[in-house]
Amino acid sequence: MEDLKTGTVVVEKVMGKSTATRCFSKYPLKFILPRKVGSSQTDAVWIYALTYGGGIVSGDSISCEFTIGDGCTAVLTTQASTKVYKCVGSRCSVQIYEARIGIDALLVVIPDPVTCFSTAKYSQKQVFRIMSNSSLLIVDWITSGRHESGEKWDFTHYKSTNHIYLEGDEPLFLDTVLLEQGSTVTIAERVQDYQVLAMVIILGPKLKHVQTKVQEDVKNMMSEQLQLPATSLRRYSAPSTSHSLIKPSFLASCSPFGPQGSGVVIRIAAMTTESVYRFLQQQLASLEPLVGVLPYC
């Protein structure tokens, strides 16, 4: 791998406030930590991860570590979609994030989606080590590509792995999504009309109210989507001119995991990026008191 990029951020309590006590990044990876996001009463550190080239180049390897200390709150996000450029030869771009989340701490990972260019090869892995009362929210999503250039699911390889371990090395959530062009069936043929795939993980006591809202809203929304005609009102769908039953433009499911259902994973397939943004805006709005601003607004 070429152009190795590494980064480290440590968030700790300093005089009662969540503070980044260490922030290191190696060119062309860069972290931006604004001093103030939202109300002065908000106790959260925002971390923007970006690359100077505006995306991930073929063969890049990015490795980052984050430590969120006891009682702290941190938000990890991006300034725009993560662009993965065309593959040169057989070189795969790799991004690895590892995070440790302390007692009564909260980490919110809310990036914009990954957008892979034609022929791109990309693999990302995120590993989170939490305590029994840590809280964690992860949004992990990908679009079909550059629509304006006619690229839809034209990349060669995409792999996204999310592992959550409880108090050391006890597996709590292990998940991998793999999209790869087949010799007989392409990604586009398998995904069909859906242009966005997303996963949202919500875990921990500080996010229980978010879990409850999402589970109820997804249940109600999908009851409408799957039982009523296509002309019925849909909260997250683009209007349809058809008067027949058609494939829903937004699909979502919820599954609990962990001890006593302490976490929930939401999986989404949508025909437009905008519909996923709207869903995330509405479902994560109650995070504002914890993180300072409305996510994805």
PDB file of C-alpha atoms in Angstrom:
ATOM      1  CA  MET A   1       0.000   0.000   0.000  1.00  0.00           C
ATOM      2  CA  GLU A   2       1.145   3.531  -0.763  1.00  0.00           C
ATOM      3  CA  ASP A   3       0.646   6.853   0.987  1.00  0.00           C
ATOM      4  CA  LEU A   4       0.051   5.377   4.451  1.00  0.00           C
ATOM      5  CA  LYS A   5      -2.138   7.728   6.457  1.00  0.00           C
ATOM      6  CA  THR A   6      -2.550   7.460  10.205  1.00  0.00           C
ATOM      7  CA  GLY A   7      -4.494   9.425  12.763  1.00  0.00           C
ATOM      8  CA  THR A   8      -5.154   9.435  16.514  1.00  0.00           C
ATOM      9  CA  VAL A   9      -7.667  11.365  18.598  1.00  0.00           C
ATOM     10  CA  VAL A  10      -8.028  11.117  22.385  1.00  0.00           C
ATOM     11  CA  VAL A  11     -11.016  12.749  24.114  1.00  0.00           C
ATOM     12  CA  GLU A  12     -10.910  13.158  27.890  1.00  0.00           C
ATOM     13  CA  LYS A  13     -12.589  15.164  30.617  1.00  0.00           C
ATOM     14  CA  VAL A  14     -10.721  18.390  31.377  1.00  0.00           C
ATOM     15  CA  MET A  15     -12.264  20.637  34.028  1.00  0.00           C
ATOM     16  CA  GLY A  16     -15.540  18.800  33.603  1.00  0.00           C
ATOM     17  CA  LYS A  17     -15.725  19.191  29.790  1.00  0.00           C
ATOM     18  CA  SER A  18     -15.117  16.709  26.983  1.00  0.00           C
ATOM     19  CA  THR A  19     -11.857  17.851  25.383  1.00  0.00           C
ATOM     20  CA  ALA A  20      -9.567  16.516  22.677  1.00  0.00           C
ATOM     21  CA  THR A  21      -6.309  16.145  24.591  1.00  0.00           C
ATOM     22  CA  ARG A  22      -4.480  14.594  21.644  1.00  0.00           C
ATOM     23  CA  CYS A  23      -5.037  14.946  17.906  1.00  0.00           C
ATOM     24  CA  PHE A  24      -2.551  13.643  15.372  1.00  0.00           C
ATOM     25  CA  SER A  25      -2.897  13.039  11.650  1.00  0.00           C
ATOM     26  CA  LYS A  26      -0.460  12.364   8.865  1.00  0.00           C
ATOM     27  CA  TYR A  27      -0.774  13.962   5.428  1.00  0.00           C
ATOM     28  CA  PRO A  28      -2.965  13.692   3.412  1.00  0.00           C
ATOM     29  CA  LEU A  29      -5.366  12.683   6.203  1.00  0.00           C
ATOM     30  CA  LYS A  30      -6.575  15.593   8.301  1.00  0.00           C
ATOM     31  CA  PHE A  31      -8.801  16.044  11.339  1.00  0.00           C
ATOM     32  CA  ILE A  32     -10.744  19.249  11.913  1.00  0.00           C
ATOM     33  CA  LEU A  33     -11.985  19.827  15.466  1.00  0.00           C
ATOM     34  CA  PRO A  34     -14.135  22.981  15.672  1.00  0.00           C
ATOM     35  CA  ARG A  35     -13.991  24.662  19.049  1.00  0.00           C
ATOM     36  CA  LYS A  36     -17.722  25.157  19.292  1.00  0.00           C
ATOM     37  CA  VAL A  37     -20.620  23.254  17.736  1.00  0.00           C
ATOM     38  CA  GLY A  38     -24.091  24.271  18.860  1.00  0.00           C
ATOM     39  CA  SER A  39     -24.908  25.658  22.296  1.00  0.00           C
ATOM     40  CA  SER A  40     -22.157  26.496  24.778  1.00  0.00           C
ATOM     41  CA  GLN A  41     -23.945  24.113  27.130  1.00  0.00           C
ATOM     42  CA  THR A  42     -23.233  21.155  24.848  1.00  0.00           C
ATOM     43  CA  ASP A  43     -20.477  18.869  26.065  1.00  0.00           C
ATOM     44  CA  ALA A  44     -19.353  17.162  22.858  1.00  0.00           C
ATOM     45  CA  VAL A  45     -16.206  17.068  20.744  1.00  0.00           C
ATOM     46  CA  TRP A  46     -16.822  17.062  16.984  1.00  0.00           C
ATOM     47  CA  ILE A  47     -14.212  15.407  14.773  1.00  0.00           C
ATOM     48  CA  TYR A  48     -14.262  15.909  11.003  1.00  0.00           C
ATOM     49  CA  ALA A  49     -12.121  13.429   9.062  1.00  0.00           C
ATOM     50  CA  LEU A  50     -11.071  14.403   5.536  1.00  0.00           C
ATOM     51  CA  THR A  51      -8.362  13.885   2.953  1.00  0.00           C
ATOM     52  CA  TYR A  52      -6.664  16.719   1.083  1.00  0.00           C
ATOM     53  CA  GLY A  53      -7.275  15.069  -2.283  1.00  0.00           C
ATOM     54  CA  GLY A  54     -11.010  15.004  -1.680  1.00  0.00           C
ATOM     55  CA  GLY A  55     -11.206  11.231  -1.618  1.00  0.00           C
ATOM     56  CA  ILE A  56      -9.434   7.902  -1.247  1.00  0.00           C
ATOM     57  CA  VAL A  57      -6.987   7.030  -4.000  1.00  0.00           C
ATOM     58  CA  SER A  58      -6.333   3.516  -5.300  1.00  0.00           C
ATOM     59  CA  GLY A  59      -3.889   1.742  -2.981  1.00  0.00           C
ATOM     60  CA  ASP A  60      -4.376   4.141  -0.034  1.00  0.00           C
ATOM     61  CA  SER A  61      -4.307   2.659   3.450  1.00  0.00           C
ATOM     62  CA  ILE A  62      -5.820   4.730   6.272  1.00  0.00           C
ATOM     63  CA  SER A  63      -5.587   3.664   9.900  1.00  0.00           C
ATOM     64  CA  CYS A  64      -7.098   5.710  12.742  1.00  0.00           C
ATOM     65  CA  GLU A  65      -7.519   5.219  16.489  1.00  0.00           C
ATOM     66  CA  PHE A  66      -9.987   7.027  18.718  1.00  0.00           C
ATOM     67  CA  THR A  67     -10.222   6.946  22.506  1.00  0.00           C
ATOM     68  CA  ILE A  68     -13.336   8.383  24.130  1.00  0.00           C
ATOM     69  CA  GLY A  69     -12.711   8.702  27.852  1.00  0.00           C
ATOM     70  CA  ASP A  70     -15.109   8.020  30.717  1.00  0.00           C
ATOM     71  CA  GLY A  71     -18.141  10.309  30.658  1.00  0.00           C
ATOM     72  CA  CYS A  72     -17.143  11.997  27.393  1.00  0.00           C
ATOM     73  CA  THR A  73     -19.145  12.582  24.209  1.00  0.00           C
ATOM     74  CA  ALA A  74     -17.618  12.673  20.726  1.00  0.00           C
ATOM     75  CA  VAL A  75     -19.002  12.884  17.197  1.00  0.00           C
ATOM     76  CA  LEU A  76     -17.045  11.541  14.220  1.00  0.00           C
ATOM     77  CA  THR A  77     -18.228  12.797  10.860  1.00  0.00           C
ATOM     78  CA  THR A  78     -17.183  13.967   7.385  1.00  0.00           C
ATOM     79  CA  GLN A  79     -17.571  17.178   5.377  1.00  0.00           C
ATOM     80  CA  ALA A  80     -18.967  15.367   2.330  1.00  0.00           C
ATOM     81  CA  SER A  81     -19.344  11.895   0.878  1.00  0.00           C
ATOM     82  CA  THR A  82     -16.248   9.680   0.994  1.00  0.00           C
ATOM     83  CA  LYS A  83     -15.199   9.325  -2.645  1.00  0.00           C
ATOM     84  CA  VAL A  84     -13.248   6.217  -3.613  1.00  0.00           C
ATOM     85  CA  TYR A  85     -11.490   6.795  -6.913  1.00  0.00           C
ATOM     86  CA  LYS A  86     -10.933   4.335  -9.748  1.00  0.00           C
ATOM     87  CA  CYS A  87      -8.727   1.331  -9.109  1.00  0.00           C
ATOM     88  CA  VAL A  88      -5.249   1.305 -10.632  1.00  0.00           C
ATOM     89  CA  GLY A  89      -4.187  -2.256 -11.349  1.00  0.00           C
ATOM     90  CA  SER A  90      -5.421  -4.513  -8.571  1.00  0.00           C
ATOM     91  CA  ARG A  91      -4.733  -2.141  -5.669  1.00  0.00           C
ATOM     92  CA  CYS A  92      -7.534  -1.974  -3.091  1.00  0.00           C
ATOM     93  CA  SER A  93      -8.060   1.109  -0.926  1.00  0.00           C
ATOM     94  CA  VAL A  94      -8.327   0.305   2.779  1.00  0.00           C
ATOM     95  CA  GLN A  95      -9.645   2.289   5.727  1.00  0.00           C
ATOM     96  CA  ILE A  96      -9.546   1.024   9.326  1.00  0.00           C
ATOM     97  CA  TYR A  97     -11.029   2.786  12.339  1.00  0.00           C
ATOM     98  CA  GLU A  98     -10.565   1.504  15.891  1.00  0.00           C
ATOM     99  CA  ALA A  99     -12.305   3.141  18.844  1.00  0.00           C
ATOM    100  CA  ARG A 100     -12.392   2.598  22.589  1.00  0.00           C
ATOM    101  CA  ILE A 101     -15.395   4.033  24.405  1.00  0.00           C
ATOM    102  CA  GLY A 102     -15.186   4.486  28.149  1.00  0.00           C
ATOM    103  CA  ILE A 103     -17.617   4.202  31.030  1.00  0.00           C
ATOM    104  CA  ASP A 104     -20.773   6.302  30.527  1.00  0.00           C
ATOM    105  CA  ALA A 105     -19.254   7.687  27.299  1.00  0.00           C
ATOM    106  CA  LEU A 106     -20.965   8.292  23.945  1.00  0.00           C
ATOM    107  CA  LEU A 107     -19.536   8.046  20.436  1.00  0.00           C
ATOM    108  CA  VAL A 108     -21.669   9.075  17.456  1.00  0.00           C
ATOM    109  CA  VAL A 109     -20.338   8.100  14.013  1.00  0.00           C
ATOM    110  CA  ILE A 110     -22.396   9.931  11.372  1.00  0.00           C
ATOM    111  CA  PRO A 111     -20.467  10.217   8.099  1.00  0.00           C
ATOM    112  CA  ASP A 112     -21.879  11.073   4.705  1.00  0.00           C
ATOM    113  CA  PRO A 113     -22.125   8.021   2.425  1.00  0.00           C
ATOM    114  CA  VAL A 114     -19.294   6.268   0.629  1.00  0.00           C
ATOM    115  CA  THR A 115     -19.375   6.794  -3.137  1.00  0.00           C
ATOM    116  CA  CYS A 116     -17.238   4.407  -5.172  1.00  0.00           C
ATOM    117  CA  PHE A 117     -16.225   5.379  -8.702  1.00  0.00           C
ATOM    118  CA  SER A 118     -16.259   2.923 -11.595  1.00  0.00           C
ATOM    119  CA  THR A 119     -13.772  -0.003 -11.103  1.00  0.00           C
ATOM    120  CA  ALA A 120     -12.973   1.123  -7.519  1.00  0.00           C
ATOM    121  CA  LYS A 121     -11.879  -1.437  -4.938  1.00  0.00           C
ATOM    122  CA  TYR A 122     -12.495  -0.437  -1.331  1.00  0.00           C
ATOM    123  CA  SER A 123     -12.497  -2.166   2.050  1.00  0.00           C
ATOM    124  CA  GLN A 124     -13.271  -0.548   5.393  1.00  0.00           C
ATOM    125  CA  LYS A 125     -13.266  -1.988   8.885  1.00  0.00           C
ATOM    126  CA  GLN A 126     -14.521  -0.353  12.067  1.00  0.00           C
ATOM    127  CA  VAL A 127     -13.819  -1.927  15.448  1.00  0.00           C
ATOM    128  CA  PHE A 128     -15.428  -0.563  18.602  1.00  0.00           C
ATOM    129  CA  ARG A 129     -14.551  -1.668  22.141  1.00  0.00           C
ATOM    130  CA  ILE A 130     -17.127  -0.557  24.675  1.00  0.00           C
ATOM    131  CA  MET A 131     -17.996  -0.883  28.350  1.00  0.00           C
ATOM    132  CA  SER A 132     -21.326  -2.229  29.603  1.00  0.00           C
ATOM    133  CA  ASN A 133     -22.804   1.274  29.962  1.00  0.00           C
ATOM    134  CA  SER A 134     -21.143   2.912  26.949  1.00  0.00           C
ATOM    135  CA  SER A 135     -23.367   4.334  24.207  1.00  0.00           C
ATOM    136  CA  LEU A 136     -22.661   4.096  20.495  1.00  0.00           C
ATOM    137  CA  LEU A 137     -24.383   5.170  17.296  1.00  0.00           C
ATOM    138  CA  ILE A 138     -22.989   4.207  13.887  1.00  0.00           C
ATOM    139  CA  VAL A 139     -24.257   5.129  10.435  1.00  0.00           C
ATOM    140  CA  ASP A 140     -22.583   3.140   7.650  1.00  0.00           C
ATOM    141  CA  TRP A 141     -23.864   3.661   4.115  1.00  0.00           C
ATOM    142  CA  ILE A 142     -22.984   3.536   0.445  1.00  0.00           C
ATOM    143  CA  THR A 143     -24.494   4.995  -2.727  1.00  0.00           C
ATOM    144  CA  SER A 144     -24.459   3.339  -6.134  1.00  0.00           C
ATOM    145  CA  GLY A 145     -21.923   5.826  -7.522  1.00  0.00           C
ATOM    146  CA  ARG A 146     -21.794   8.959  -9.674  1.00  0.00           C
ATOM    147  CA  HIS A 147     -25.238   9.169 -11.251  1.00  0.00           C
ATOM    148  CA  GLU A 148     -24.332  12.274 -13.236  1.00  0.00           C
ATOM    149  CA  SER A 149     -21.653  10.232 -14.993  1.00  0.00           C
ATOM    150  CA  GLY A 150     -23.949   7.285 -15.600  1.00  0.00           C
ATOM    151  CA  GLU A 151     -22.201   5.107 -13.018  1.00  0.00           C
ATOM    152  CA  LYS A 152     -24.514   2.863 -11.010  1.00  0.00           C
ATOM    153  CA  TRP A 153     -22.940   0.057  -8.977  1.00  0.00           C
ATOM    154  CA  ASP A 154     -20.006   0.061 -11.416  1.00  0.00           C
ATOM    155  CA  PHE A 155     -17.267  -0.420  -8.806  1.00  0.00           C
ATOM    156  CA  THR A 156     -15.436  -3.742  -8.606  1.00  0.00           C
ATOM    157  CA  HIS A 157     -15.317  -4.464  -4.880  1.00  0.00           C
ATOM    158  CA  TYR A 158     -16.755  -2.961  -1.689  1.00  0.00           C
ATOM    159  CA  LYS A 159     -16.462  -4.468   1.770  1.00  0.00           C
ATOM    160  CA  SER A 160     -17.571  -2.912   5.042  1.00  0.00           C
ATOM    161  CA  THR A 161     -17.010  -4.624   8.389  1.00  0.00           C
ATOM    162  CA  ASN A 162     -18.325  -3.452  11.757  1.00  0.00           C
ATOM    163  CA  HIS A 163     -17.318  -5.238  14.957  1.00  0.00           C
ATOM    164  CA  ILE A 164     -18.372  -4.268  18.471  1.00  0.00           C
ATOM    165  CA  TYR A 165     -16.701  -5.910  21.477  1.00  0.00           C
ATOM    166  CA  LEU A 166     -17.922  -5.635  25.057  1.00  0.00           C
ATOM    167  CA  GLU A 167     -15.427  -4.985  27.881  1.00  0.00           C
ATOM    168  CA  GLY A 168     -12.410  -6.287  26.061  1.00  0.00           C
ATOM    169  CA  ASP A 169     -12.831  -9.072  23.545  1.00  0.00           C
ATOM    170  CA  GLU A 170     -16.375 -10.386  24.067  1.00  0.00           C
ATOM    171  CA  PRO A 171     -18.110 -10.203  20.661  1.00  0.00           C
ATOM    172  CA  LEU A 172     -21.345  -8.214  20.806  1.00  0.00           C
ATOM    173  CA  PHE A 173     -22.006  -7.381  17.140  1.00  0.00           C
ATOM    174  CA  LEU A 174     -20.136  -8.750  14.118  1.00  0.00           C
ATOM    175  CA  ASP A 175     -21.253  -7.726  10.637  1.00  0.00           C
ATOM    176  CA  THR A 176     -19.794  -7.586   7.137  1.00  0.00           C
ATOM    177  CA  VAL A 177     -21.336  -6.275   3.913  1.00  0.00           C
ATOM    178  CA  LEU A 178     -19.686  -7.431   0.674  1.00  0.00           C
ATOM    179  CA  LEU A 179     -20.579  -6.140  -2.787  1.00  0.00           C
ATOM    180  CA  GLU A 180     -18.533  -7.638  -5.580  1.00  0.00           C
ATOM    181  CA  GLN A 181     -19.028  -7.931  -9.317  1.00  0.00           C
ATOM    182  CA  GLY A 182     -19.794 -11.525 -10.254  1.00  0.00           C
ATOM    183  CA  SER A 183     -18.912 -13.379 -13.413  1.00  0.00           C
ATOM    184  CA  THR A 184     -22.582 -13.965 -14.241  1.00  0.00           C
ATOM    185  CA  VAL A 185     -24.530 -11.436 -12.152  1.00  0.00           C
ATOM    186  CA  THR A 186     -23.488  -7.811 -11.556  1.00  0.00           C
ATOM    187  CA  ILE A 187     -24.071  -5.806  -8.386  1.00  0.00           C
ATOM    188  CA  ALA A 188     -26.596  -3.652 -10.270  1.00  0.00           C
ATOM    189  CA  GLU A 189     -28.588  -6.732 -11.285  1.00  0.00           C
ATOM    190  CA  ARG A 190     -28.710  -7.944  -7.694  1.00  0.00           C
ATOM    191  CA  VAL A 191     -29.581  -4.575  -6.154  1.00  0.00           C
ATOM    192  CA  GLN A 192     -31.941  -3.636  -9.017  1.00  0.00           C
ATOM    193  CA  ASP A 193     -33.607  -0.239  -8.551  1.00  0.00           C
ATOM    194  CA  TYR A 194     -32.127   0.542  -5.140  1.00  0.00           C
ATOM    195  CA  GLN A 195     -29.370   3.159  -5.186  1.00  0.00           C
ATOM    196  CA  VAL A 196     -28.451   3.358  -1.484  1.00  0.00           C
ATOM    197  CA  LEU A 197     -27.708   0.699   1.116  1.00  0.00           C
ATOM    198  CA  ALA A 198     -27.386   1.765   4.746  1.00  0.00           C
ATOM    199  CA  MET A 199     -27.000   0.355   8.229  1.00  0.00           C
ATOM    200  CA  VAL A 200     -27.605   2.204  11.502  1.00  0.00           C
ATOM    201  CA  ILE A 201     -26.485   0.738  14.840  1.00  0.00           C
ATOM    202  CA  ILE A 202     -27.864   2.214  18.065  1.00  0.00           C
ATOM    203  CA  LEU A 203     -26.602   0.946  21.400  1.00  0.00           C
ATOM    204  CA  GLY A 204     -26.486   1.987  25.031  1.00  0.00           C
ATOM    205  CA  PRO A 205     -28.435   3.764  27.777  1.00  0.00           C
ATOM    206  CA  LYS A 206     -27.975   7.326  26.473  1.00  0.00           C
ATOM    207  CA  LEU A 207     -29.625   6.346  23.187  1.00  0.00           C
ATOM    208  CA  LYS A 208     -32.549   4.305  24.488  1.00  0.00           C
ATOM    209  CA  HIS A 209     -35.014   7.017  23.490  1.00  0.00           C
ATOM    210  CA  VAL A 210     -33.615   6.996  19.939  1.00  0.00           C
ATOM    211  CA  GLN A 211     -33.934   3.208  19.744  1.00  0.00           C
ATOM    212  CA  THR A 212     -37.555   3.305  20.873  1.00  0.00           C
ATOM    213  CA  LYS A 213     -38.513   5.966  18.330  1.00  0.00           C
ATOM    214  CA  VAL A 214     -36.755   4.291  15.407  1.00  0.00           C
ATOM    215  CA  GLN A 215     -38.257   0.876  16.099  1.00  0.00           C
ATOM    216  CA  GLU A 216     -41.777   2.262  16.332  1.00  0.00           C
ATOM    217  CA  ASP A 217     -41.418   4.515  13.280  1.00  0.00           C
ATOM    218  CA  VAL A 218     -39.914   1.777  11.096  1.00  0.00           C
ATOM    219  CA  LYS A 219     -42.691  -0.626  12.104  1.00  0.00           C
ATOM    220  CA  ASN A 220     -45.384   1.896  11.201  1.00  0.00           C
ATOM    221  CA  MET A 221     -43.662   3.059   8.029  1.00  0.00           C
ATOM    222  CA  MET A 222     -43.135  -0.420   6.620  1.00  0.00           C
ATOM    223  CA  SER A 223     -46.700  -1.427   7.470  1.00  0.00           C
ATOM    224  CA  GLU A 224     -47.823   1.406   5.211  1.00  0.00           C
ATOM    225  CA  GLN A 225     -45.257   0.688   2.500  1.00  0.00           C
ATOM    226  CA  LEU A 226     -45.939  -3.025   2.174  1.00  0.00           C
ATOM    227  CA  GLN A 227     -49.722  -3.064   2.621  1.00  0.00           C
ATOM    228  CA  LEU A 228     -51.102   0.045   0.936  1.00  0.00           C
ATOM    229  CA  PRO A 229     -51.205   0.954  -2.770  1.00  0.00           C
ATOM    230  CA  ALA A 230     -48.295   2.835  -4.254  1.00  0.00           C
ATOM    231  CA  THR A 231     -50.382   6.018  -4.469  1.00  0.00           C
ATOM    232  CA  SER A 232     -50.733   6.196  -0.683  1.00  0.00           C
ATOM    233  CA  LEU A 233     -48.789   8.834   1.187  1.00  0.00           C
ATOM    234  CA  ARG A 234     -45.242   7.794   2.015  1.00  0.00           C
ATOM    235  CA  ARG A 235     -43.172   9.816   4.432  1.00  0.00           C
ATOM    236  CA  TYR A 236     -39.765   8.954   2.982  1.00  0.00           C
ATOM    237  CA  SER A 237     -40.586   8.115  -0.659  1.00  0.00           C
ATOM    238  CA  ALA A 238     -40.638  10.147  -3.821  1.00  0.00           C
ATOM    239  CA  PRO A 239     -44.162  10.570  -5.259  1.00  0.00           C
ATOM    240  CA  SER A 240     -45.239   7.948  -7.809  1.00  0.00           C
ATOM    241  CA  THR A 241     -47.511   8.443 -10.794  1.00  0.00           C
ATOM    242  CA  SER A 242     -48.368   4.749 -10.985  1.00  0.00           C
ATOM    243  CA  HIS A 243     -51.693   3.525  -9.646  1.00  0.00           C
ATOM    244  CA  SER A 244     -50.589  -0.069  -9.249  1.00  0.00           C
ATOM    245  CA  LEU A 245     -48.672  -1.857  -6.549  1.00  0.00           C
ATOM    246  CA  ILE A 246     -44.977  -1.307  -7.134  1.00  0.00           C
ATOM    247  CA  LYS A 247     -41.730  -2.000  -5.391  1.00  0.00           C
ATOM    248  CA  PRO A 248     -41.392   0.279  -2.324  1.00  0.00           C
ATOM    249  CA  SER A 249     -38.837   3.028  -2.886  1.00  0.00           C
ATOM    250  CA  PHE A 250     -37.691   2.864   0.746  1.00  0.00           C
ATOM    251  CA  LEU A 251     -37.257  -0.345   2.724  1.00  0.00           C
ATOM    252  CA  ALA A 252     -36.147  -0.587   6.354  1.00  0.00           C
ATOM    253  CA  SER A 253     -35.980  -3.265   9.037  1.00  0.00           C
ATOM    254  CA  CYS A 254     -35.056  -3.292  12.736  1.00  0.00           C
ATOM    255  CA  SER A 255     -33.393  -6.119  14.646  1.00  0.00           C
ATOM    256  CA  PRO A 256     -32.429  -6.050  18.343  1.00  0.00           C
ATOM    257  CA  PHE A 257     -29.123  -7.460  19.535  1.00  0.00           C
ATOM    258  CA  GLY A 258     -27.121  -7.731  22.723  1.00  0.00           C
ATOM    259  CA  PRO A 259     -28.177  -8.544  26.308  1.00  0.00           C
ATOM    260  CA  GLN A 260     -31.867  -7.759  26.845  1.00  0.00           C
ATOM    261  CA  GLY A 261     -31.949  -6.128  23.399  1.00  0.00           C
ATOM    262  CA  SER A 262     -29.590  -3.358  24.496  1.00  0.00           C
ATOM    263  CA  GLY A 263     -28.873  -2.507  20.860  1.00  0.00           C
ATOM    264  CA  VAL A 264     -30.768  -2.300  17.594  1.00  0.00           C
ATOM    265  CA  VAL A 265     -29.579  -2.465  13.992  1.00  0.00           C
ATOM    266  CA  ILE A 266     -31.575  -0.803  11.205  1.00  0.00           C
ATOM    267  CA  ARG A 267     -30.953  -1.887   7.619  1.00  0.00           C
ATOM    268  CA  ILE A 268     -32.101   0.300   4.740  1.00  0.00           C
ATOM    269  CA  ALA A 269     -32.396   0.002   0.970  1.00  0.00           C
ATOM    270  CA  ALA A 270     -33.568   3.133  -0.831  1.00  0.00           C
ATOM    271  CA  MET A 271     -33.939   4.408  -4.363  1.00  0.00           C
ATOM    272  CA  THR A 272     -32.648   7.904  -3.556  1.00  0.00           C
ATOM    273  CA  THR A 273     -29.938   9.326  -1.315  1.00  0.00           C
ATOM    274  CA  GLU A 274     -32.262  12.169  -0.329  1.00  0.00           C
ATOM    275  CA  SER A 275     -34.778   9.772   1.217  1.00  0.00           C
ATOM    276  CA  VAL A 276     -32.083   8.298   3.470  1.00  0.00           C
ATOM    277  CA  TYR A 277     -30.934  11.770   4.520  1.00  0.00           C
ATOM    278  CA  ARG A 278     -34.551  12.632   5.429  1.00  0.00           C
ATOM    279  CA  PHE A 279     -34.907   9.423   7.420  1.00  0.00           C
ATOM    280  CA  LEU A 280     -31.685  10.070   9.342  1.00  0.00           C
ATOM    281  CA  GLN A 281     -32.611  13.697  10.012  1.00  0.00           C
ATOM    282  CA  GLN A 282     -35.960  12.744  11.493  1.00  0.00           C
ATOM    283  CA  GLN A 283     -34.843   9.691  13.443  1.00  0.00           C
ATOM    284  CA  LEU A 284     -31.715  11.279  14.931  1.00  0.00           C
ATOM    285  CA  ALA A 285     -33.205  14.683  15.716  1.00  0.00           C
ATOM    286  CA  SER A 286     -33.447  13.844  19.424  1.00  0.00           C
ATOM    287  CA  LEU A 287     -29.634  13.665  19.568  1.00  0.00           C
ATOM    288  CA  GLU A 288     -29.411  17.462  19.419  1.00  0.00           C
ATOM    289  CA  PRO A 289     -29.233  17.999  23.221  1.00  0.00           C
ATOM    290  CA  LEU A 290     -26.373  15.480  23.421  1.00  0.00           C
ATOM    291  CA  VAL A 291     -24.281  16.596  20.418  1.00  0.00           C
ATOM    292  CA  GLY A 292     -25.217  20.264  19.976  1.00  0.00           C
ATOM    293  CA  VAL A 293     -26.837  20.318  16.528  1.00  0.00           C
ATOM    294  CA  LEU A 294     -29.256  18.257  14.460  1.00  0.00           C
ATOM    295  CA  PRO A 295     -27.385  15.459  12.654  1.00  0.00           C
ATOM    296  CA  TYR A 296     -27.463  15.559   8.842  1.00  0.00           C
ATOM    297  CA  CYS A 297     -29.024  19.033   8.679  1.00  0.00           C
TER     298      CYS A 297
END
